[in-house]
Coordinates of C-alpha atoms and ligand atoms in Angstrom, one line a residue:
M1 CA 65.2 88.1 78.2
I2 CA 64.3 90.3 81.3
N3 CA 67.0 90.6 84.3
N4 CA 65.1 89.4 87.2
S5 CA 64.6 92.4 89.5
I6 CA 62.8 93.6 86.7
Q7 CA 60.3 90.5 85.4
S8 CA 59.9 90.6 89.3
L9 CA 58.5 93.9 88.9
I10 CA 56.6 93.7 86.5
Q11 CA 55.0 90.9 87.5
N12 CA 53.7 92.1 90.6
F13 CA 51.3 93.6 88.5
L14 CA 51.3 91.1 85.1
P15 CA 52.1 88.1 87.0
D16 CA 52.1 86.2 83.0
F17 CA 54.4 88.8 82.2
T18 CA 57.4 86.9 81.6
E19 CA 58.9 88.3 78.0
I20 CA 58.6 91.1 76.2
G21 CA 56.2 91.2 73.5
S22 CA 53.3 92.9 72.0
L23 CA 49.6 93.7 73.6
I24 CA 47.2 92.8 71.0
N25 CA 43.7 92.2 72.1
G26 CA 45.1 92.2 76.2
E27 CA 47.5 89.0 75.3
I28 CA 51.4 89.4 75.3
V29 CA 52.2 88.3 71.4
L30 CA 55.9 87.5 71.2
G31 CA 57.5 88.8 68.1
T32 CA 59.7 87.1 65.8
G33 CA 62.0 89.3 63.9
E34 CA 65.4 90.4 65.1
E35 CA 66.1 90.6 68.6
I36 CA 66.0 93.9 70.1
Q37 CA 68.6 94.8 73.2
L38 CA 67.9 97.2 75.8
Y39 CA 71.0 98.4 78.1
R40 CA 71.4 100.3 81.5
A41 CA 72.2 103.7 80.4
H42 CA 74.5 103.8 83.8
D43 CA 76.6 101.0 83.1
A44 CA 75.7 99.8 79.4
S45 CA 75.3 96.6 81.2
L46 CA 72.3 94.3 79.4
L47 CA 69.1 94.9 80.6
L48 CA 66.1 93.5 78.1
S49 CA 66.4 91.7 75.0
F50 CA 63.1 90.5 73.4
R51 CA 62.2 89.8 69.2
D52 CA 60.7 92.7 66.6
A53 CA 56.8 92.0 66.3
D54 CA 55.7 90.2 63.1
P55 CA 53.6 91.6 60.4
S56 CA 51.5 89.3 60.2
I57 CA 49.7 90.8 63.4
I58 CA 48.1 93.5 61.2
A59 CA 45.4 91.8 60.6
T60 CA 44.5 90.9 64.2
L61 CA 45.5 94.1 64.8
D62 CA 42.6 95.6 62.5
Q63 CA 40.2 93.2 63.9
V64 CA 40.5 93.7 67.3
A65 CA 40.6 97.4 67.1
H66 CA 37.8 97.6 64.9
Q67 CA 35.6 95.2 67.1
A68 CA 36.7 97.8 70.7
Q69 CA 36.3 100.5 68.9
Q70 CA 32.7 99.7 68.4
Q71 CA 32.1 98.4 71.8
W72 CA 33.8 102.1 73.1
Q73 CA 31.8 103.9 70.9
Q74 CA 27.9 102.4 72.2
Q75 CA 28.6 103.1 75.8
T76 CA 27.9 106.6 76.5
A77 CA 30.1 109.7 76.6
A78 CA 29.6 109.7 80.6
Q79 CA 30.5 105.9 80.8
R80 CA 33.9 106.5 78.7
G81 CA 34.4 109.5 81.0
R82 CA 33.9 107.3 84.3
I83 CA 36.4 104.2 82.6
L84 CA 38.9 107.2 82.1
F85 CA 38.6 108.5 85.4
Q86 CA 39.3 105.0 86.7
V87 CA 42.3 104.5 84.6
A88 CA 43.5 108.1 86.3
Q89 CA 43.1 106.7 89.7
L90 CA 44.9 102.9 89.1
I91 CA 47.6 105.4 87.6
R92 CA 48.2 106.9 91.3
Q93 CA 47.3 103.6 93.0
Q94 CA 50.3 102.1 90.9
A95 CA 52.9 105.6 91.0
E96 CA 55.4 104.2 92.6
Y97 CA 55.1 100.9 90.7
L98 CA 55.2 102.5 87.7
A99 CA 57.9 104.9 88.3
Q100 CA 60.3 102.1 89.2
V101 CA 59.8 100.2 85.8
E102 CA 60.3 103.7 83.8
C103 CA 63.4 104.4 85.9
L104 CA 64.6 100.9 85.2
T105 CA 63.5 100.4 81.4
S106 CA 63.6 103.6 80.1
N107 CA 66.8 105.0 82.1
K108 CA 64.7 107.7 83.5
P109 CA 65.9 109.3 86.8
I110 CA 63.4 108.0 89.3
N111 CA 62.3 111.7 90.8
D112 CA 61.7 112.5 87.0
A113 CA 59.6 109.3 86.5
K114 CA 57.4 109.7 89.4
G115 CA 56.5 113.3 88.5
E116 CA 55.8 111.9 85.0
V117 CA 53.7 109.6 86.2
L118 CA 51.4 111.7 88.3
R119 CA 51.2 113.8 84.9
V120 CA 49.7 110.8 83.0
A121 CA 47.3 110.4 85.8
E122 CA 46.0 114.7 85.6
M123 CA 46.2 113.7 81.9
F124 CA 43.6 111.4 81.9
E125 CA 40.9 112.9 84.7
Y126 CA 41.6 116.0 82.2
Y127 CA 39.8 113.9 79.3
A128 CA 37.8 111.9 81.3
G129 CA 35.7 114.8 82.1
W130 CA 35.6 116.1 78.7
T131 CA 33.9 113.0 77.0
D132 CA 30.5 114.2 77.4
K133 CA 31.5 118.1 76.3
L134 CA 32.8 117.3 73.1
H135 CA 29.5 117.9 71.3
G136 CA 29.0 119.7 68.2
E137 CA 27.5 122.9 67.2
V138 CA 24.5 124.5 65.4
I139 CA 25.4 126.7 62.7
P140 CA 22.9 129.4 61.6
V141 CA 22.7 128.9 57.9
P142 CA 21.1 131.4 55.4
T143 CA 18.9 128.4 54.1
S144 CA 15.7 126.9 55.4
H145 CA 17.7 124.1 57.4
L146 CA 18.9 122.8 60.3
N147 CA 22.6 122.6 60.2
Y148 CA 24.8 120.9 62.8
V149 CA 28.3 119.7 63.3
R150 CA 29.1 116.6 64.8
Y151 CA 32.5 115.5 66.6
E152 CA 33.1 111.9 65.8
P153 CA 35.6 109.1 66.2
I154 CA 38.2 108.6 63.4
G155 CA 37.9 104.8 64.2
T156 CA 41.6 103.3 65.0
V157 CA 44.5 105.7 64.9
F158 CA 48.4 105.0 65.1
Q159 CA 50.4 106.8 67.3
I160 CA 53.9 106.3 67.3
T161 CA 56.3 107.8 70.4
P162 CA 59.8 108.3 71.4
W163 CA 62.3 107.6 73.8
N164 CA 63.1 110.5 75.5
A165 CA 59.8 110.8 77.6
P166 CA 57.8 107.2 77.3
I167 CA 55.3 106.9 79.9
F168 CA 54.4 111.0 79.9
T169 CA 54.0 110.9 76.0
C170 CA 52.2 107.3 76.0
G171 CA 49.6 109.7 78.5
W172 CA 49.6 113.0 76.1
Q173 CA 48.9 110.8 73.2
L174 CA 46.7 108.0 74.4
A175 CA 43.9 110.4 76.9
P176 CA 42.7 112.3 74.4
A177 CA 42.4 109.9 71.1
L178 CA 40.3 107.3 73.9
A179 CA 38.2 110.7 75.0
A180 CA 37.3 111.1 71.4
G181 CA 36.4 107.5 70.8
N182 CA 39.1 106.4 69.1
A183 CA 40.8 102.7 69.6
V184 CA 44.6 102.7 69.6
I185 CA 47.4 100.9 68.0
L186 CA 50.6 102.7 69.9
K187 CA 54.2 102.0 69.0
P188 CA 56.5 103.5 71.4
S189 CA 60.3 103.0 70.6
E190 CA 61.9 99.9 70.1
L191 CA 63.9 101.3 73.3
T192 CA 61.1 101.9 75.5
P193 CA 58.4 99.9 75.3
V194 CA 57.4 98.5 79.2
S195 CA 56.2 101.0 80.6
S196 CA 53.1 101.8 77.7
I197 CA 52.1 97.7 78.0
L198 CA 52.0 98.6 81.4
V199 CA 49.4 101.9 81.0
A200 CA 47.4 100.0 78.0
K201 CA 47.2 97.4 80.8
M202 CA 45.6 99.7 83.3
I203 CA 43.5 101.1 80.6
E204 CA 41.9 97.7 80.3
L205 CA 41.9 97.2 84.1
A206 CA 39.7 100.2 84.4
G207 CA 37.1 98.6 82.2
A208 CA 37.9 99.8 78.4
P209 CA 37.4 96.8 76.0
K210 CA 40.1 94.6 75.6
G211 CA 41.6 95.4 72.0
L212 CA 41.5 99.3 72.8
V213 CA 44.6 100.0 73.3
N214 CA 47.2 98.0 71.6
V215 CA 51.1 98.2 72.0
I216 CA 53.4 97.1 69.4
A217 CA 57.1 96.5 70.7
G218 CA 59.1 96.9 68.0
Y219 CA 61.1 98.8 65.7
G220 CA 59.7 101.4 63.3
H221 CA 61.3 100.7 60.1
T222 CA 59.5 97.2 60.3
I223 CA 56.6 96.7 61.6
G224 CA 55.9 101.0 62.6
Q225 CA 56.2 101.4 58.7
E226 CA 54.2 98.0 57.9
I227 CA 51.4 99.4 60.3
I228 CA 51.5 102.7 58.4
A229 CA 51.4 101.1 55.2
Q230 CA 48.7 98.3 55.5
A231 CA 46.8 98.6 58.5
D232 CA 43.2 99.8 58.4
I233 CA 44.4 103.2 60.6
G234 CA 42.9 106.4 59.7
K235 CA 45.2 108.9 61.3
V236 CA 48.8 108.7 62.2
C237 CA 50.4 110.8 65.1
F238 CA 53.8 110.9 65.6
V239 CA 55.6 112.0 68.3
G240 CA 59.8 112.0 67.6
S241 CA 62.4 113.5 64.9
P242 CA 62.2 115.0 62.0
Q243 CA 63.7 112.8 59.5
T244 CA 61.3 110.3 60.5
G245 CA 58.4 112.4 60.7
R246 CA 59.2 113.4 57.1
H247 CA 59.6 109.9 56.7
I248 CA 56.2 108.8 58.1
A249 CA 54.3 111.7 56.4
S250 CA 55.5 110.5 53.2
A251 CA 54.4 106.6 53.8
A252 CA 50.7 108.0 55.6
A253 CA 50.4 110.6 52.4
A254 CA 51.0 107.3 49.7
R255 CA 47.6 106.2 51.5
C256 CA 46.0 109.7 52.1
I257 CA 45.6 109.2 55.8
P258 CA 46.4 112.4 57.8
C259 CA 49.4 113.2 60.2
V260 CA 50.2 115.1 63.5
L261 CA 53.7 115.5 63.4
E262 CA 55.4 116.3 66.9
L263 CA 59.1 117.0 66.3
G264 CA 61.9 118.3 67.5
G265 CA 63.3 121.6 68.1
K266 CA 66.3 124.0 69.3
S267 CA 64.3 126.8 71.2
A268 CA 65.7 130.1 71.6
N269 CA 65.5 131.3 75.6
I270 CA 66.3 135.0 75.8
I271 CA 67.9 136.7 78.5
F272 CA 67.9 140.7 78.3
E273 CA 69.9 142.8 81.0
D274 CA 66.9 144.0 82.7
A275 CA 65.8 140.6 83.4
N276 CA 66.4 139.3 87.4
L277 CA 69.1 137.7 86.3
D278 CA 69.2 135.1 88.9
Q279 CA 65.9 133.4 88.2
A280 CA 66.9 133.7 84.5
R281 CA 69.9 132.0 85.3
Q282 CA 68.3 129.3 87.0
G283 CA 65.6 128.9 84.5
A284 CA 68.1 128.8 81.8
M285 CA 69.9 126.1 83.7
A286 CA 66.6 124.3 84.2
A287 CA 65.4 125.0 80.4
I288 CA 68.4 122.9 78.9
F289 CA 69.6 120.7 81.5
G290 CA 66.4 119.3 83.0
G291 CA 66.5 115.4 81.8
A292 CA 70.0 116.0 80.7
G293 CA 68.3 117.9 77.6
Q294 CA 66.9 115.2 76.1
S295 CA 63.5 117.1 75.8
C296 CA 62.0 118.4 72.5
V297 CA 61.4 121.7 74.4
S298 CA 64.7 122.5 75.9
G299 CA 66.2 125.9 75.7
S300 CA 69.4 124.8 74.0
R301 CA 70.1 128.3 72.5
L302 CA 70.3 130.9 74.6
L303 CA 69.9 134.2 73.6
V304 CA 71.9 136.9 75.9
Q305 CA 72.1 140.7 75.8
D306 CA 75.3 141.8 74.6
S307 CA 75.9 144.1 78.1
I308 CA 75.6 140.9 80.7
F309 CA 76.8 138.3 78.6
E310 CA 80.4 137.3 79.5
T311 CA 79.5 137.9 83.2
F312 CA 75.8 135.6 82.6
V313 CA 77.5 133.0 80.5
A314 CA 80.5 132.5 83.1
Q315 CA 78.4 132.4 86.0
L316 CA 76.1 129.9 84.1
A317 CA 78.8 127.7 83.4
T318 CA 80.3 127.8 87.1
A319 CA 76.7 126.5 88.1
S320 CA 76.3 123.7 85.8
Q321 CA 79.5 122.3 87.2
K322 CA 77.6 121.7 90.1
I323 CA 75.0 119.9 88.7
K324 CA 74.5 116.0 89.7
V325 CA 75.1 114.0 87.3
G326 CA 74.8 110.0 87.9
N327 CA 72.7 106.6 88.5
P328 CA 69.1 107.5 87.9
E329 CA 67.9 105.2 90.4
S330 CA 69.5 107.5 93.0
P331 CA 66.9 109.8 94.0
S332 CA 69.9 112.5 95.0
I333 CA 71.0 113.4 91.5
D334 CA 69.9 116.0 89.4
I335 CA 70.1 114.1 86.1
G336 CA 71.0 110.9 84.7
P337 CA 72.7 109.5 81.6
I338 CA 71.9 110.0 78.1
N339 CA 69.5 107.3 77.4
N340 CA 71.4 105.0 74.9
R341 CA 74.5 104.8 73.2
K342 CA 73.8 106.1 69.8
Q343 CA 72.2 109.1 71.7
F344 CA 75.3 109.4 73.9
E345 CA 77.9 109.2 70.6
H346 CA 75.7 111.8 68.7
V347 CA 75.9 114.5 71.7
C348 CA 80.1 113.7 71.6
H349 CA 79.9 114.0 67.7
M350 CA 78.1 117.2 67.7
L351 CA 80.2 118.8 70.6
N352 CA 83.2 117.9 68.4
I353 CA 81.9 119.7 65.4
A354 CA 81.1 122.9 67.5
Q355 CA 84.6 122.8 68.8
E356 CA 85.6 122.3 64.7
E357 CA 83.5 125.1 64.1
G358 CA 85.1 127.6 66.3
A359 CA 82.7 127.0 69.4
T360 CA 84.5 127.5 73.2
I361 CA 83.5 125.7 76.1
A362 CA 82.7 128.4 78.4
G363 CA 84.6 127.8 81.9
N364 CA 86.8 125.3 80.5
T365 CA 85.2 122.2 81.7
Q366 CA 84.9 118.6 80.7
P367 CA 82.3 117.5 79.0
I368 CA 82.0 113.8 78.7
L369 CA 82.4 112.0 82.1
S370 CA 82.5 108.4 80.9
D371 CA 81.7 105.9 78.3
E372 CA 81.0 103.3 79.9
G373 CA 78.0 104.6 81.3
F374 CA 76.3 107.2 79.1
Y375 CA 77.3 110.5 81.0
I376 CA 77.6 113.8 80.4
Q377 CA 78.7 117.1 82.2
P378 CA 76.1 119.7 81.4
T379 CA 78.0 122.0 79.1
V380 CA 77.8 125.7 78.0
L381 CA 79.3 126.2 74.1
V382 CA 80.0 130.0 73.4
G383 CA 79.1 130.3 69.6
N384 CA 77.2 131.7 67.3
N385 CA 73.7 131.0 65.6
E386 CA 75.3 130.0 62.2
M387 CA 76.8 127.0 63.5
R388 CA 75.6 123.3 63.7
C389 CA 75.2 123.2 67.2
A390 CA 73.1 126.2 67.5
Q391 CA 70.8 124.8 63.8
E392 CA 70.8 120.8 64.7
E393 CA 69.1 119.4 67.7
I394 CA 71.9 117.8 70.1
F395 CA 69.2 116.1 72.4
G396 CA 71.8 116.5 75.4
P397 CA 72.8 118.8 78.6
V398 CA 74.5 121.1 75.9
V399 CA 73.4 124.8 75.6
V400 CA 75.3 127.0 72.8
A401 CA 75.0 131.2 74.2
I402 CA 75.0 133.4 71.6
P403 CA 75.3 137.4 72.2
F404 CA 72.7 139.9 70.6
K405 CA 72.4 143.4 70.6
D406 CA 68.7 144.6 71.1
E407 CA 65.1 143.4 70.7
E408 CA 65.1 143.1 66.9
D409 CA 68.4 141.5 66.7
A410 CA 66.6 138.8 69.6
V411 CA 63.8 138.2 67.6
R412 CA 65.7 138.3 64.1
I413 CA 68.1 135.3 65.8
A414 CA 65.4 133.1 67.4
N415 CA 63.8 132.9 64.3
Q416 CA 66.6 132.1 62.4
S417 CA 65.7 128.3 62.5
N418 CA 64.6 125.8 60.4
F419 CA 62.7 124.7 63.8
G420 CA 59.5 126.3 65.6
L421 CA 58.6 124.5 68.8
A422 CA 58.9 126.8 72.4
G423 CA 61.0 129.9 73.1
A424 CA 61.1 132.1 76.3
V425 CA 61.9 135.5 77.3
W426 CA 63.1 136.8 80.5
T427 CA 62.5 140.6 81.2
N428 CA 61.3 143.6 83.7
D429 CA 59.5 145.0 80.4
V430 CA 55.9 143.8 80.3
A431 CA 55.5 145.2 76.7
R432 CA 58.7 144.0 75.6
A433 CA 57.4 140.5 77.0
H434 CA 54.4 140.6 74.9
R435 CA 56.0 141.9 71.6
V436 CA 58.5 139.0 71.4
A437 CA 56.1 136.7 72.7
A438 CA 54.4 137.4 69.4
S439 CA 57.5 137.9 67.1
V440 CA 58.7 134.4 67.7
K441 CA 57.4 131.9 65.8
A442 CA 57.4 128.6 68.3
G443 CA 53.7 126.6 69.2
T444 CA 54.7 127.2 73.2
F445 CA 56.4 130.4 74.4
W446 CA 57.2 131.5 78.2
I447 CA 57.4 135.1 79.7
N448 CA 60.2 135.0 82.9
S449 CA 59.3 131.1 82.9
Y450 CA 60.5 128.1 81.1
K451 CA 59.4 124.4 80.3
T452 CA 55.5 124.3 82.1
I453 CA 53.3 122.6 80.2
H454 CA 50.2 121.0 80.8
V455 CA 47.3 119.1 79.1
S456 CA 44.6 121.7 79.5
S457 CA 46.5 123.8 77.2
P458 CA 47.5 122.6 73.4
F459 CA 50.9 122.5 72.3
G460 CA 52.9 121.5 68.8
G461 CA 55.0 123.4 66.6
Y462 CA 55.5 125.6 63.8
K463 CA 58.2 125.0 60.8
Q464 CA 60.0 121.8 60.7
S465 CA 58.7 121.0 64.5
G466 CA 55.6 119.8 63.2
Y467 CA 51.8 120.1 62.6
G468 CA 48.5 119.4 64.5
R469 CA 48.0 120.1 68.1
S470 CA 48.4 117.7 71.2
S471 CA 47.0 118.2 74.2
G472 CA 43.7 120.6 75.3
L473 CA 40.9 120.8 73.1
D474 CA 42.6 120.9 69.9
A475 CA 44.1 117.5 70.4
L476 CA 40.3 116.1 70.8
R477 CA 39.5 117.5 67.9
E478 CA 42.7 116.1 66.1
Y479 CA 41.0 112.8 66.9
S480 CA 38.1 113.5 65.8
E481 CA 36.1 113.4 62.0
V482 CA 34.0 116.5 62.1
K483 CA 30.5 115.9 59.9
S484 CA 27.8 118.8 59.0
V485 CA 24.3 117.2 59.3
W486 CA 21.8 119.4 57.0
V487 CA 18.1 119.1 57.5
E488 CA 15.9 120.4 55.4
T489 CA 12.9 122.2 57.6
A490 CA 10.7 123.9 54.7
N491 CA 7.6 122.8 54.3
Q492 CA 7.5 123.2 50.3
P493 CA 11.5 122.6 49.9
T494 CA 13.1 124.3 46.3
F495 CA 15.8 122.2 45.0
S496 CA 18.0 124.0 43.4
F497 CA 21.2 122.5 41.3
K498 CA 23.5 125.4 42.1
Y499 CA 25.6 125.1 45.2
G500 CA 24.6 127.7 48.3
P501 CA 21.0 129.3 49.2
S502 CA 18.3 128.5 46.8
E503 CA 17.2 131.6 45.2
G504 CA 13.2 133.1 44.6
Ligands
NAD601 P1 63.2 108.8 66.3 O1 62.2 109.8 65.2 O2 64.3 108.2 66.1 O3 61.7 107.8 67.0 C1 60.7 107.9 66.9 C2 59.7 106.7 67.4 O4 59.8 106.9 65.4 C3 59.9 105.5 67.4 O5 58.9 104.9 67.9 C4 60.8 104.9 66.1 O6 60.5 103.3 66.8 C5 59.2 104.9 65.0 N1 60.3 105.0 63.8 C6 61.4 105.3 63.2 N2 61.4 105.0 61.8 C7 60.3 105.0 61.4 C8 59.7 104.4 60.4 N3 60.2 104.6 59.3 N4 58.0 103.8 60.2 C9 57.7 104.2 61.7 N5 57.9 104.8 62.9 C10 59.4 104.8 62.9 O7 62.6 109.9 67.3 P2 63.6 109.4 69.1 O8 65.2 109.0 68.6 O9 63.3 108.0 69.2 O10 63.0 110.8 70.1 C11 63.8 111.9 69.8 C12 63.5 112.7 68.7 O11 61.9 113.2 69.2 C13 64.1 114.3 69.3 O12 64.3 114.7 67.8 C14 62.6 114.8 70.1 O13 62.5 116.1 70.2 C15 61.5 114.2 69.4 N6 60.6 114.9 70.5 C16 59.6 115.5 69.9 C17 58.4 115.8 71.2 C18 57.2 116.8 70.9 O14 56.3 117.0 71.5 N7 57.4 117.4 69.7 C19 58.4 115.3 72.2 C20 59.4 114.5 72.7 C21 60.6 114.0 71.8

């Protein structure tokens, strides 16, 4: 079931699209499993439903992905680059349309969706330029050999993505995997499958072989798990929660399949008394309240120097009440609702726990606006770093403000976390800024800024925020196998039973 307005929107582009299913070898294959129902976060009304994918598709998936990958690899690197560039152009041409679909089917505010769609085009442009530059190197080995290194495709990779930025994460993972020459099975969250299906269709329309990107509409614990257990895949790239990440990594390890894990965060945003405090306040709001806090890099722990703590936090609480929360389809809102009921209930639960543990709400405001739509007003908690609200992901528009004494104290608190995804420091002392950036254990760090990421720069986590890197050159390496080739060049080579340079 798809409601009429969404169906006609999708059919503008895919005339045969009448029901949601998995995209396999360019065709929609309907699921046969449990019915999955998706709801509008604005008013909790039913939006669409589809059936979970049937694990019997795995044999077909293996075959079509393998065939498509072979065809993809046979093209020249420049040809692959041109196709990826064409994907970017199609996405740019269809940007308004894709943003509307993302907004309606993924509960993403329309302005955020427009921005994210354009970022996806940028990702394909960036990696289009890399296809013919992913060359190996020659190593000056101390023997008579010519030794060179090749970067080869892995084959078929399995990507699993979450609901919070569906089209963005789809591009973030697909573009480097394809640029490195792989085929992909992509399983977006069961809550947000539609935009990934459309991007995969655009990749095919741009000239990539059918079956190069296959998108699975279904649950993780059923079809996702079966693909890890059975499919002919060479790597799993997972973006999602730490709990699921651990589960996936151990399932993949049982088959010796390597993983990249992009997991959650509890990032520290550190404000020193010498910072430009107006900018720091605006930055702190964007860091946590953008996307209603449903972002892995959110600045969800706000560390403020004790000399300015009270004033800074009071001003932040007042400003946060002015943020316009509302219908994601309206272009005049600042932030939309929480994506789904389960997540809404989690945020409410964490707010209750925080208050039970002794955290207070700055400005004494009312965080929960309505439980018909999943709306939460940006909320500033005052607490300490030991509280669960400071240690566990809330993944909503809730920041916990924590005072610190000096630089050493700030770094100590920032690092007192199981996570290490991101962080920031606000200060006018340039030497301190760099010291703090070097001392905080996080994969991304900002100085007098927050949340800027770009496809050209590596992204990933320390500690329980995961391992491996997405984006930049590092992602191409993640999606490649590395081969060392040894060519004997001596006229009369000597062969040894030992490893290492031959003697004599
Ligand atoms: P989740 O872990 O519940 O689900 C993520 C994906 O895993 C979904 O597609 C789901 O269907 C699938 N899945 C679940 N169980 C599975 C299983 N047993 N086998 C295979 N697949 C399975 O996460 P979520 O609630 O969708 O997303 C929110 C989380 O994602 C947050 O923790 C957030 O921090 C994290 N996230 C991280 C990044 C990053 O780059 N580090 C980016 C965005 C979101």
